[in-house]
Amino acid sequence: MKYSSYFSSVTKENGQPNLNPEQFKRLMNITIVEGVLQGLKKAKENYKDSHYYYKFDTFIFKYDMSLAQLTGNLMPKDLLREMYNLSERS
């Protein structure tokens, strides 16, 4: 949960980020997708010795792709900077 952790620490230090509605929605979606991924990975581990273990991989892959699309695989600091820049333009 590298993005969520980073966003949380920035918010604790500086208060709520001043983003336009589109970028705030993006930030929230990133946080949600990371939470879903964490939950899927924990659920997968509960089925470690079962034939269900690998059934989670499809869902994990889907959400990994969604996260990559939302973040562009940027580092958290660079992503937030990009989000600020996009917010200033609109």
Short mmCIF file of C-alpha atoms in Angstrom, two decimals:
data_model
loop_
_atom_site.label_atom_id
_atom_site.label_comp_id
_atom_site.label_asym_id
_atom_site.label_seq_id
_atom_site.Cartn_x
_atom_site.Cartn_y
_atom_site.Cartn_z
CA MET A 1 0.00 0.00 0.00
CA LYS A 2 2.76 2.37 -0.96
CA TYR A 3 0.49 5.04 -2.45
CA SER A 4 -2.05 5.00 0.37
CA SER A 5 0.70 5.16 2.98
CA TYR A 6 2.35 8.07 1.21
CA PHE A 7 -0.92 9.96 0.75
CA SER A 8 -1.69 9.39 4.42
CA SER A 9 1.66 10.73 5.60
CA VAL A 10 1.42 13.80 3.35
CA THR A 11 -2.10 14.49 4.61
CA LYS A 12 -1.01 14.16 8.24
CA GLU A 13 1.85 16.60 7.69
CA ASN A 14 0.21 19.14 5.37
CA GLY A 15 -3.54 18.64 5.65
CA GLN A 16 -5.93 17.65 2.90
CA PRO A 17 -4.38 17.93 -0.58
CA ASN A 18 -5.80 20.74 -2.69
CA LEU A 19 -6.85 18.73 -5.74
CA ASN A 20 -9.59 19.32 -8.27
CA PRO A 21 -12.52 16.87 -8.14
CA GLU A 22 -11.11 14.68 -10.93
CA GLN A 23 -7.72 14.25 -9.25
CA PHE A 24 -9.29 13.75 -5.83
CA LYS A 25 -11.42 10.98 -7.33
CA ARG A 26 -8.24 9.48 -8.78
CA LEU A 27 -6.55 9.61 -5.37
CA MET A 28 -9.53 7.89 -3.75
CA ASN A 29 -9.67 5.22 -6.46
CA ILE A 30 -5.97 4.48 -5.97
CA THR A 31 -6.55 4.09 -2.23
CA ILE A 32 -9.53 1.80 -2.79
CA VAL A 33 -7.76 -0.38 -5.36
CA GLU A 34 -4.77 -0.79 -3.04
CA GLY A 35 -7.13 -1.84 -0.24
CA VAL A 36 -8.84 -4.38 -2.47
CA LEU A 37 -5.47 -5.77 -3.54
CA GLN A 38 -4.34 -6.11 0.05
CA GLY A 39 -7.57 -7.92 0.92
CA LEU A 40 -7.27 -10.28 -2.04
CA LYS A 41 -3.68 -11.13 -1.16
CA LYS A 42 -4.64 -11.85 2.45
CA ALA A 43 -7.57 -14.00 1.31
CA LYS A 44 -5.30 -15.88 -1.07
CA GLU A 45 -2.93 -16.74 1.78
CA ASN A 46 -5.84 -18.27 3.72
CA TYR A 47 -6.18 -20.82 0.90
CA LYS A 48 -2.47 -21.58 0.65
CA ASP A 49 -2.90 -25.36 0.81
CA SER A 50 -6.06 -25.46 -1.30
CA HIS A 51 -6.90 -25.60 -4.98
CA TYR A 52 -8.53 -22.18 -4.53
CA TYR A 53 -5.13 -20.55 -3.94
CA TYR A 54 -4.52 -19.71 -7.60
CA LYS A 55 -8.08 -18.60 -8.32
CA PHE A 56 -7.26 -15.26 -6.71
CA ASP A 57 -4.50 -14.56 -9.24
CA THR A 58 -6.94 -13.42 -11.93
CA PHE A 59 -8.52 -10.87 -9.62
CA ILE A 60 -5.15 -9.72 -8.31
CA PHE A 61 -3.91 -9.26 -11.86
CA LYS A 62 -7.03 -7.26 -12.78
CA TYR A 63 -6.58 -4.87 -9.86
CA ASP A 64 -2.82 -4.62 -10.41
CA MET A 65 -3.56 -3.47 -13.97
CA SER A 66 -6.14 -1.00 -12.69
CA LEU A 67 -3.62 0.41 -10.21
CA ALA A 68 -0.97 0.71 -12.92
CA GLN A 69 -3.45 2.57 -15.12
CA LEU A 70 -4.36 4.99 -12.33
CA THR A 71 -0.78 5.65 -11.25
CA GLY A 72 1.23 5.23 -14.45
CA ASN A 73 3.63 3.27 -12.22
CA LEU A 74 5.02 6.57 -10.94
CA MET A 75 6.61 6.80 -7.54
CA PRO A 76 4.11 8.15 -4.96
CA LYS A 77 5.87 11.52 -4.65
CA ASP A 78 5.94 12.00 -8.43
CA LEU A 79 2.33 10.91 -8.77
CA LEU A 80 1.10 13.41 -6.20
CA ARG A 81 3.13 16.15 -7.88
CA GLU A 82 1.52 15.22 -11.21
CA MET A 83 -1.92 15.32 -9.60
CA TYR A 84 -1.21 18.80 -8.18
CA ASN A 85 -0.04 20.01 -11.59
CA LEU A 86 -3.13 18.63 -13.33
CA SER A 87 -5.33 20.26 -10.69
CA GLU A 88 -3.73 23.67 -11.26
CA ARG A 89 -4.35 23.54 -15.01
CA SER A 90 -8.10 23.18 -14.69
#
